[in-house]
Amino acid sequence: MPRGLVALAVGGFGIGLTEFLIAGLLPQVAASFAVSEAAAGRLISGYALSVAVGAIALTAATARLPRKHVLVGLVVLFVLGNLLSAIAPSYPVMLLGRIVAALCHGSFFGIGSLVARSLVVPERASRAVAVMFAGLTVANVLGVPFGALVGERWGWRAAFWAVTVIGLFALAGIVAFVPSRAGQTPSTAPTGLRAQLGAFRSGQVWLTLVATALGYGGMFGAFSYIAYTFTEVSGFSSADVAWLLMVYGVGLVVGNLIGGRAADHDRDRALVLALAGLTVTLAVFGLLATSATASVVLVFLMGVFGFAGVPGMITRVTDYAHGAALAASANVSASNIGNALGAWAGGLAITAGLGYTAPLYVGAGIVLTSVLVMAVAAHRARPAGRQARASAARR
């Protein structure tokens, strides 16, 4: 495994920790700054919004710069944001630190995916992206318990100091091990902002982005309220929720690695199967949520199928965008927009009095729409694929 790929995974791990650990620290942060729970919650929502904005804005602004230099700059931004959070004397400064750290999130995974796939042979592109995203999935498993443990022992600021140090390790690794020309834009790839925007004329790019948003939206629409499902329907105690979320996180890790390998074999088929599997899992979860045993198995499968499509979606959108970094970052933005819309739809179902299994059914319906979109995209791509194979055979 290229050492540069490991450095990218460390960066993904640090960024993932920043995103997830705050959930276990909110009570301490709220008490420290004497703000309400709702105000403390803006440290999460503000981060998510900044991810969506930063993914597009920073990628567009750095389109002509060498990708290694951009990655170094993004990790520096990440380190500064977490350092600012660690030393924040007031809530507004803390929020600013979260926003600064979030700005690099989408661009790092968008541009980093192009760099990652350039470090391996083309036949392993999706697996390389999966390795980079492995850092994010592991952070999903460890983020909340890590934040809660460190915060309980040494205070919430210590957690942000720890993430700052991880960011410095990632920065050193990228500087030392990522080749200077890694991910260099091919001569056929769009570079300027206008050319990068031109990549969005491709119908396949838009179909992939829509499938990403709907797939993520359905999963996170259900996941956002999964704690209520566990405690109010499955019969678990609130103390059980932490380890149940870790089971889900382990599923993310497994799904990411399986999905990367499957996408390198037959990408469109792997994506359709992953989304179809997620649809079935969510629907069955809704039916069997009263069973504690079934809930454990299904939340694991929810993680597996939910993240199995991520590496393939990233490589698919960048292939049809001819390597445009803006398209890769747009895929990250699409997932975050889907998260917000899915959580909103799941909340509406609960508010309507449909119960705490309703978000699972709503999520299944949203992901089913994603299956249909992906199936259309795969069907439309077949003639081009056959033409490319025929051309290669003639050569």
PDB file of N, CA, C and O in Angstrom, residues 19 48 51-52 55-56 105-106 109 133 136 208-221 306-307 310 313-314 327-343:
ATOM      1  N   GLU A  19     -15.667  15.786  13.051  1.00  0.00           N
ATOM      2  CA  GLU A  19     -17.099  15.820  12.755  1.00  0.00           C
ATOM      3  C   GLU A  19     -17.920  15.117  13.829  1.00  0.00           C
ATOM      4  O   GLU A  19     -18.963  15.612  14.250  1.00  0.00           O
ATOM      5  N   ALA A  48     -21.853  21.095   9.426  1.00  0.00           N
ATOM      6  CA  ALA A  48     -22.394  20.422   8.246  1.00  0.00           C
ATOM      7  C   ALA A  48     -22.630  21.406   7.101  1.00  0.00           C
ATOM      8  O   ALA A  48     -22.321  21.121   5.938  1.00  0.00           O
ATOM      9  N   VAL A  51     -19.375  22.378   5.528  1.00  0.00           N
ATOM     10  CA  VAL A  51     -18.843  21.310   4.677  1.00  0.00           C
ATOM     11  C   VAL A  51     -19.401  21.447   3.261  1.00  0.00           C
ATOM     12  O   VAL A  51     -18.666  21.396   2.272  1.00  0.00           O
ATOM     13  N   ALA A  52     -20.716  21.634   3.169  1.00  0.00           N
ATOM     14  CA  ALA A  52     -21.362  21.723   1.861  1.00  0.00           C
ATOM     15  C   ALA A  52     -20.866  22.939   1.077  1.00  0.00           C
ATOM     16  O   ALA A  52     -20.613  22.858  -0.129  1.00  0.00           O
ATOM     17  N   ALA A  55     -16.840  22.628   0.263  1.00  0.00           N
ATOM     18  CA  ALA A  55     -16.504  21.633  -0.753  1.00  0.00           C
ATOM     19  C   ALA A  55     -16.487  22.247  -2.146  1.00  0.00           C
ATOM     20  O   ALA A  55     -15.592  21.965  -2.958  1.00  0.00           O
ATOM     21  N   ILE A  56     -17.464  23.090  -2.435  1.00  0.00           N
ATOM     22  CA  ILE A  56     -17.548  23.713  -3.750  1.00  0.00           C
ATOM     23  C   ILE A  56     -16.620  24.919  -3.850  1.00  0.00           C
ATOM     24  O   ILE A  56     -15.841  25.051  -4.801  1.00  0.00           O
ATOM     25  N   HIS A 105     -13.270  20.011   4.806  1.00  0.00           N
ATOM     26  CA  HIS A 105     -13.781  18.640   4.822  1.00  0.00           C
ATOM     27  C   HIS A 105     -14.111  18.123   3.414  1.00  0.00           C
ATOM     28  O   HIS A 105     -13.552  17.128   2.950  1.00  0.00           O
ATOM     29  N   GLY A 106     -15.029  18.793   2.740  1.00  0.00           N
ATOM     30  CA  GLY A 106     -15.480  18.318   1.441  1.00  0.00           C
ATOM     31  C   GLY A 106     -14.389  18.331   0.396  1.00  0.00           C
ATOM     32  O   GLY A 106     -14.234  17.385  -0.385  1.00  0.00           O
ATOM     33  N   PHE A 109     -11.802  15.394   0.858  1.00  0.00           N
ATOM     34  CA  PHE A 109     -12.227  14.093   0.362  1.00  0.00           C
ATOM     35  C   PHE A 109     -12.435  14.109  -1.149  1.00  0.00           C
ATOM     36  O   PHE A 109     -12.213  13.090  -1.811  1.00  0.00           O
ATOM     37  N   PHE A 133     -11.152   6.636   2.569  1.00  0.00           N
ATOM     38  CA  PHE A 133     -12.380   6.803   3.342  1.00  0.00           C
ATOM     39  C   PHE A 133     -12.423   5.884   4.563  1.00  0.00           C
ATOM     40  O   PHE A 133     -13.273   6.070   5.437  1.00  0.00           O
ATOM     41  N   LEU A 136     -12.260   7.841   7.650  1.00  0.00           N
ATOM     42  CA  LEU A 136     -13.532   8.451   8.029  1.00  0.00           C
ATOM     43  C   LEU A 136     -14.450   7.445   8.704  1.00  0.00           C
ATOM     44  O   LEU A 136     -15.106   7.748   9.704  1.00  0.00           O
ATOM     45  N   THR A 208     -25.418  10.627 -11.069  1.00  0.00           N
ATOM     46  CA  THR A 208     -24.617  10.104  -9.956  1.00  0.00           C
ATOM     47  C   THR A 208     -24.779  10.966  -8.716  1.00  0.00           C
ATOM     48  O   THR A 208     -24.899  10.451  -7.589  1.00  0.00           O
ATOM     49  N   LEU A 209     -24.788  12.283  -8.897  1.00  0.00           N
ATOM     50  CA  LEU A 209     -24.964  13.188  -7.758  1.00  0.00           C
ATOM     51  C   LEU A 209     -26.337  12.997  -7.106  1.00  0.00           C
ATOM     52  O   LEU A 209     -26.463  12.986  -5.875  1.00  0.00           O
ATOM     53  N   VAL A 210     -27.377  12.846  -7.933  1.00  0.00           N
ATOM     54  CA  VAL A 210     -28.726  12.643  -7.398  1.00  0.00           C
ATOM     55  C   VAL A 210     -28.809  11.313  -6.666  1.00  0.00           C
ATOM     56  O   VAL A 210     -29.384  11.219  -5.566  1.00  0.00           O
ATOM     57  N   ALA A 211     -28.213  10.264  -7.246  1.00  0.00           N
ATOM     58  CA  ALA A 211     -28.217   8.964  -6.586  1.00  0.00           C
ATOM     59  C   ALA A 211     -27.480   9.023  -5.256  1.00  0.00           C
ATOM     60  O   ALA A 211     -27.906   8.418  -4.259  1.00  0.00           O
ATOM     61  N   THR A 212     -26.385   9.769  -5.220  1.00  0.00           N
ATOM     62  CA  THR A 212     -25.628   9.935  -3.971  1.00  0.00           C
ATOM     63  C   THR A 212     -26.471  10.629  -2.912  1.00  0.00           C
ATOM     64  O   THR A 212     -26.553  10.187  -1.759  1.00  0.00           O
ATOM     65  N   ALA A 213     -27.096  11.745  -3.292  1.00  0.00           N
ATOM     66  CA  ALA A 213     -27.901  12.511  -2.336  1.00  0.00           C
ATOM     67  C   ALA A 213     -29.062  11.675  -1.797  1.00  0.00           C
ATOM     68  O   ALA A 213     -29.337  11.671  -0.590  1.00  0.00           O
ATOM     69  N   LEU A 214     -29.735  10.947  -2.672  1.00  0.00           N
ATOM     70  CA  LEU A 214     -30.882  10.140  -2.240  1.00  0.00           C
ATOM     71  C   LEU A 214     -30.435   8.944  -1.406  1.00  0.00           C
ATOM     72  O   LEU A 214     -31.080   8.589  -0.413  1.00  0.00           O
ATOM     73  N   GLY A 215     -29.335   8.309  -1.792  1.00  0.00           N
ATOM     74  CA  GLY A 215     -28.849   7.165  -1.034  1.00  0.00           C
ATOM     75  C   GLY A 215     -28.440   7.557   0.375  1.00  0.00           C
ATOM     76  O   GLY A 215     -28.830   6.924   1.359  1.00  0.00           O
ATOM     77  N   TYR A 216     -27.651   8.632   0.473  1.00  0.00           N
ATOM     78  CA  TYR A 216     -27.256   9.134   1.787  1.00  0.00           C
ATOM     79  C   TYR A 216     -28.468   9.647   2.558  1.00  0.00           C
ATOM     80  O   TYR A 216     -28.599   9.432   3.772  1.00  0.00           O
ATOM     81  N   GLY A 217     -29.345  10.364   1.861  1.00  0.00           N
ATOM     82  CA  GLY A 217     -30.506  10.951   2.521  1.00  0.00           C
ATOM     83  C   GLY A 217     -31.380   9.898   3.167  1.00  0.00           C
ATOM     84  O   GLY A 217     -31.850  10.063   4.301  1.00  0.00           O
ATOM     85  N   GLY A 218     -31.604   8.792   2.458  1.00  0.00           N
ATOM     86  CA  GLY A 218     -32.420   7.732   3.030  1.00  0.00           C
ATOM     87  C   GLY A 218     -31.776   7.088   4.240  1.00  0.00           C
ATOM     88  O   GLY A 218     -32.435   6.835   5.253  1.00  0.00           O
ATOM     89  N   MET A 219     -30.465   6.844   4.133  1.00  0.00           N
ATOM     90  CA  MET A 219     -29.789   6.199   5.259  1.00  0.00           C
ATOM     91  C   MET A 219     -29.741   7.101   6.487  1.00  0.00           C
ATOM     92  O   MET A 219     -30.082   6.690   7.597  1.00  0.00           O
ATOM     93  N   PHE A 220     -29.356   8.356   6.288  1.00  0.00           N
ATOM     94  CA  PHE A 220     -29.224   9.240   7.439  1.00  0.00           C
ATOM     95  C   PHE A 220     -30.567   9.761   7.925  1.00  0.00           C
ATOM     96  O   PHE A 220     -30.685  10.175   9.076  1.00  0.00           O
ATOM     97  N   GLY A 221     -31.571   9.725   7.068  1.00  0.00           N
ATOM     98  CA  GLY A 221     -32.906  10.042   7.540  1.00  0.00           C
ATOM     99  C   GLY A 221     -33.350   9.034   8.584  1.00  0.00           C
ATOM    100  O   GLY A 221     -34.004   9.374   9.586  1.00  0.00           O
ATOM    101  N   GLY A 306     -24.963   0.914   3.544  1.00  0.00           N
ATOM    102  CA  GLY A 306     -24.994   2.368   3.469  1.00  0.00           C
ATOM    103  C   GLY A 306     -23.706   2.982   2.967  1.00  0.00           C
ATOM    104  O   GLY A 306     -23.721   4.020   2.303  1.00  0.00           O
ATOM    105  N   PHE A 307     -22.563   2.347   3.273  1.00  0.00           N
ATOM    106  CA  PHE A 307     -21.286   2.925   2.843  1.00  0.00           C
ATOM    107  C   PHE A 307     -20.645   2.152   1.702  1.00  0.00           C
ATOM    108  O   PHE A 307     -19.620   2.579   1.174  1.00  0.00           O
ATOM    109  N   VAL A 310     -20.031   4.267  -1.505  1.00  0.00           N
ATOM    110  CA  VAL A 310     -19.269   5.517  -1.476  1.00  0.00           C
ATOM    111  C   VAL A 310     -18.067   5.513  -2.418  1.00  0.00           C
ATOM    112  O   VAL A 310     -17.909   6.432  -3.236  1.00  0.00           O
ATOM    113  N   MET A 313     -19.277   5.627  -6.088  1.00  0.00           N
ATOM    114  CA  MET A 313     -19.901   6.893  -6.460  1.00  0.00           C
ATOM    115  C   MET A 313     -18.844   7.960  -6.741  1.00  0.00           C
ATOM    116  O   MET A 313     -18.961   8.745  -7.695  1.00  0.00           O
ATOM    117  N   ILE A 314     -17.808   8.000  -5.915  1.00  0.00           N
ATOM    118  CA  ILE A 314     -16.742   8.989  -6.104  1.00  0.00           C
ATOM    119  C   ILE A 314     -16.014   8.765  -7.425  1.00  0.00           C
ATOM    120  O   ILE A 314     -15.813   9.697  -8.214  1.00  0.00           O
ATOM    121  N   ALA A 327     -16.290  18.186  -9.428  1.00  0.00           N
ATOM    122  CA  ALA A 327     -17.332  17.156  -9.421  1.00  0.00           C
ATOM    123  C   ALA A 327     -17.161  16.220  -8.234  1.00  0.00           C
ATOM    124  O   ALA A 327     -18.141  15.812  -7.602  1.00  0.00           O
ATOM    125  N   ALA A 328     -15.908  15.877  -7.907  1.00  0.00           N
ATOM    126  CA  ALA A 328     -15.656  15.012  -6.751  1.00  0.00           C
ATOM    127  C   ALA A 328     -16.108  15.690  -5.466  1.00  0.00           C
ATOM    128  O   ALA A 328     -16.732  15.072  -4.600  1.00  0.00           O
ATOM    129  N   SER A 329     -15.806  16.974  -5.325  1.00  0.00           N
ATOM    130  CA  SER A 329     -16.232  17.708  -4.136  1.00  0.00           C
ATOM    131  C   SER A 329     -17.741  17.900  -4.117  1.00  0.00           C
ATOM    132  O   SER A 329     -18.362  17.893  -3.052  1.00  0.00           O
ATOM    133  N   ALA A 330     -18.342  18.069  -5.304  1.00  0.00           N
ATOM    134  CA  ALA A 330     -19.795  18.196  -5.381  1.00  0.00           C
ATOM    135  C   ALA A 330     -20.480  16.930  -4.892  1.00  0.00           C
ATOM    136  O   ALA A 330     -21.570  16.984  -4.319  1.00  0.00           O
ATOM    137  N   ASN A 331     -19.826  15.787  -5.083  1.00  0.00           N
ATOM    138  CA  ASN A 331     -20.393  14.534  -4.593  1.00  0.00           C
ATOM    139  C   ASN A 331     -20.456  14.528  -3.069  1.00  0.00           C
ATOM    140  O   ASN A 331     -21.418  14.034  -2.471  1.00  0.00           O
ATOM    141  N   VAL A 332     -19.432  15.105  -2.417  1.00  0.00           N
ATOM    142  CA  VAL A 332     -19.442  15.217  -0.959  1.00  0.00           C
ATOM    143  C   VAL A 332     -20.548  16.173  -0.515  1.00  0.00           C
ATOM    144  O   VAL A 332     -21.266  15.914   0.449  1.00  0.00           O
ATOM    145  N   SER A 333     -20.690  17.297  -1.234  1.00  0.00           N
ATOM    146  CA  SER A 333     -21.765  18.237  -0.921  1.00  0.00           C
ATOM    147  C   SER A 333     -23.131  17.591  -1.090  1.00  0.00           C
ATOM    148  O   SER A 333     -24.037  17.793  -0.276  1.00  0.00           O
ATOM    149  N   ALA A 334     -23.278  16.793  -2.155  1.00  0.00           N
ATOM    150  CA  ALA A 334     -24.558  16.124  -2.405  1.00  0.00           C
ATOM    151  C   ALA A 334     -24.924  15.204  -1.243  1.00  0.00           C
ATOM    152  O   ALA A 334     -26.087  15.138  -0.827  1.00  0.00           O
ATOM    153  N   SER A 335     -23.928  14.506  -0.701  1.00  0.00           N
ATOM    154  CA  SER A 335     -24.212  13.607   0.417  1.00  0.00           C
ATOM    155  C   SER A 335     -24.651  14.387   1.651  1.00  0.00           C
ATOM    156  O   SER A 335     -25.563  13.962   2.368  1.00  0.00           O
ATOM    157  N   ASN A 336     -24.032  15.546   1.894  1.00  0.00           N
ATOM    158  CA  ASN A 336     -24.414  16.342   3.054  1.00  0.00           C
ATOM    159  C   ASN A 336     -25.793  16.968   2.888  1.00  0.00           C
ATOM    160  O   ASN A 336     -26.566  17.070   3.844  1.00  0.00           O
ATOM    161  N   ILE A 337     -26.108  17.389   1.671  1.00  0.00           N
ATOM    162  CA  ILE A 337     -27.456  17.910   1.399  1.00  0.00           C
ATOM    163  C   ILE A 337     -28.481  16.795   1.597  1.00  0.00           C
ATOM    164  O   ILE A 337     -29.554  16.995   2.183  1.00  0.00           O
ATOM    165  N   GLY A 338     -28.146  15.601   1.118  1.00  0.00           N
ATOM    166  CA  GLY A 338     -29.030  14.459   1.315  1.00  0.00           C
ATOM    167  C   GLY A 338     -29.238  14.146   2.784  1.00  0.00           C
ATOM    168  O   GLY A 338     -30.353  13.838   3.215  1.00  0.00           O
ATOM    169  N   ASN A 339     -28.160  14.261   3.577  1.00  0.00           N
ATOM    170  CA  ASN A 339     -28.275  14.022   5.017  1.00  0.00           C
ATOM    171  C   ASN A 339     -29.310  14.956   5.641  1.00  0.00           C
ATOM    172  O   ASN A 339     -30.156  14.541   6.441  1.00  0.00           O
ATOM    173  N   ALA A 340     -29.204  16.241   5.296  1.00  0.00           N
ATOM    174  CA  ALA A 340     -30.105  17.235   5.870  1.00  0.00           C
ATOM    175  C   ALA A 340     -31.555  16.976   5.458  1.00  0.00           C
ATOM    176  O   ALA A 340     -32.474  17.021   6.285  1.00  0.00           O
ATOM    177  N   LEU A 341     -31.776  16.682   4.179  1.00  0.00           N
ATOM    178  CA  LEU A 341     -33.132  16.456   3.691  1.00  0.00           C
ATOM    179  C   LEU A 341     -33.718  15.165   4.269  1.00  0.00           C
ATOM    180  O   LEU A 341     -34.905  15.103   4.601  1.00  0.00           O
ATOM    181  N   GLY A 342     -32.878  14.137   4.384  1.00  0.00           N
ATOM    182  CA  GLY A 342     -33.358  12.878   4.941  1.00  0.00           C
ATOM    183  C   GLY A 342     -33.764  13.013   6.396  1.00  0.00           C
ATOM    184  O   GLY A 342     -34.804  12.489   6.821  1.00  0.00           O
ATOM    185  N   ALA A 343     -32.923  13.728   7.175  1.00  0.00           N
ATOM    186  CA  ALA A 343     -33.263  13.951   8.583  1.00  0.00           C
ATOM    187  C   ALA A 343     -34.548  14.755   8.711  1.00  0.00           C
ATOM    188  O   ALA A 343     -35.379  14.495   9.601  1.00  0.00           O
TER     189      ALA A 343
END
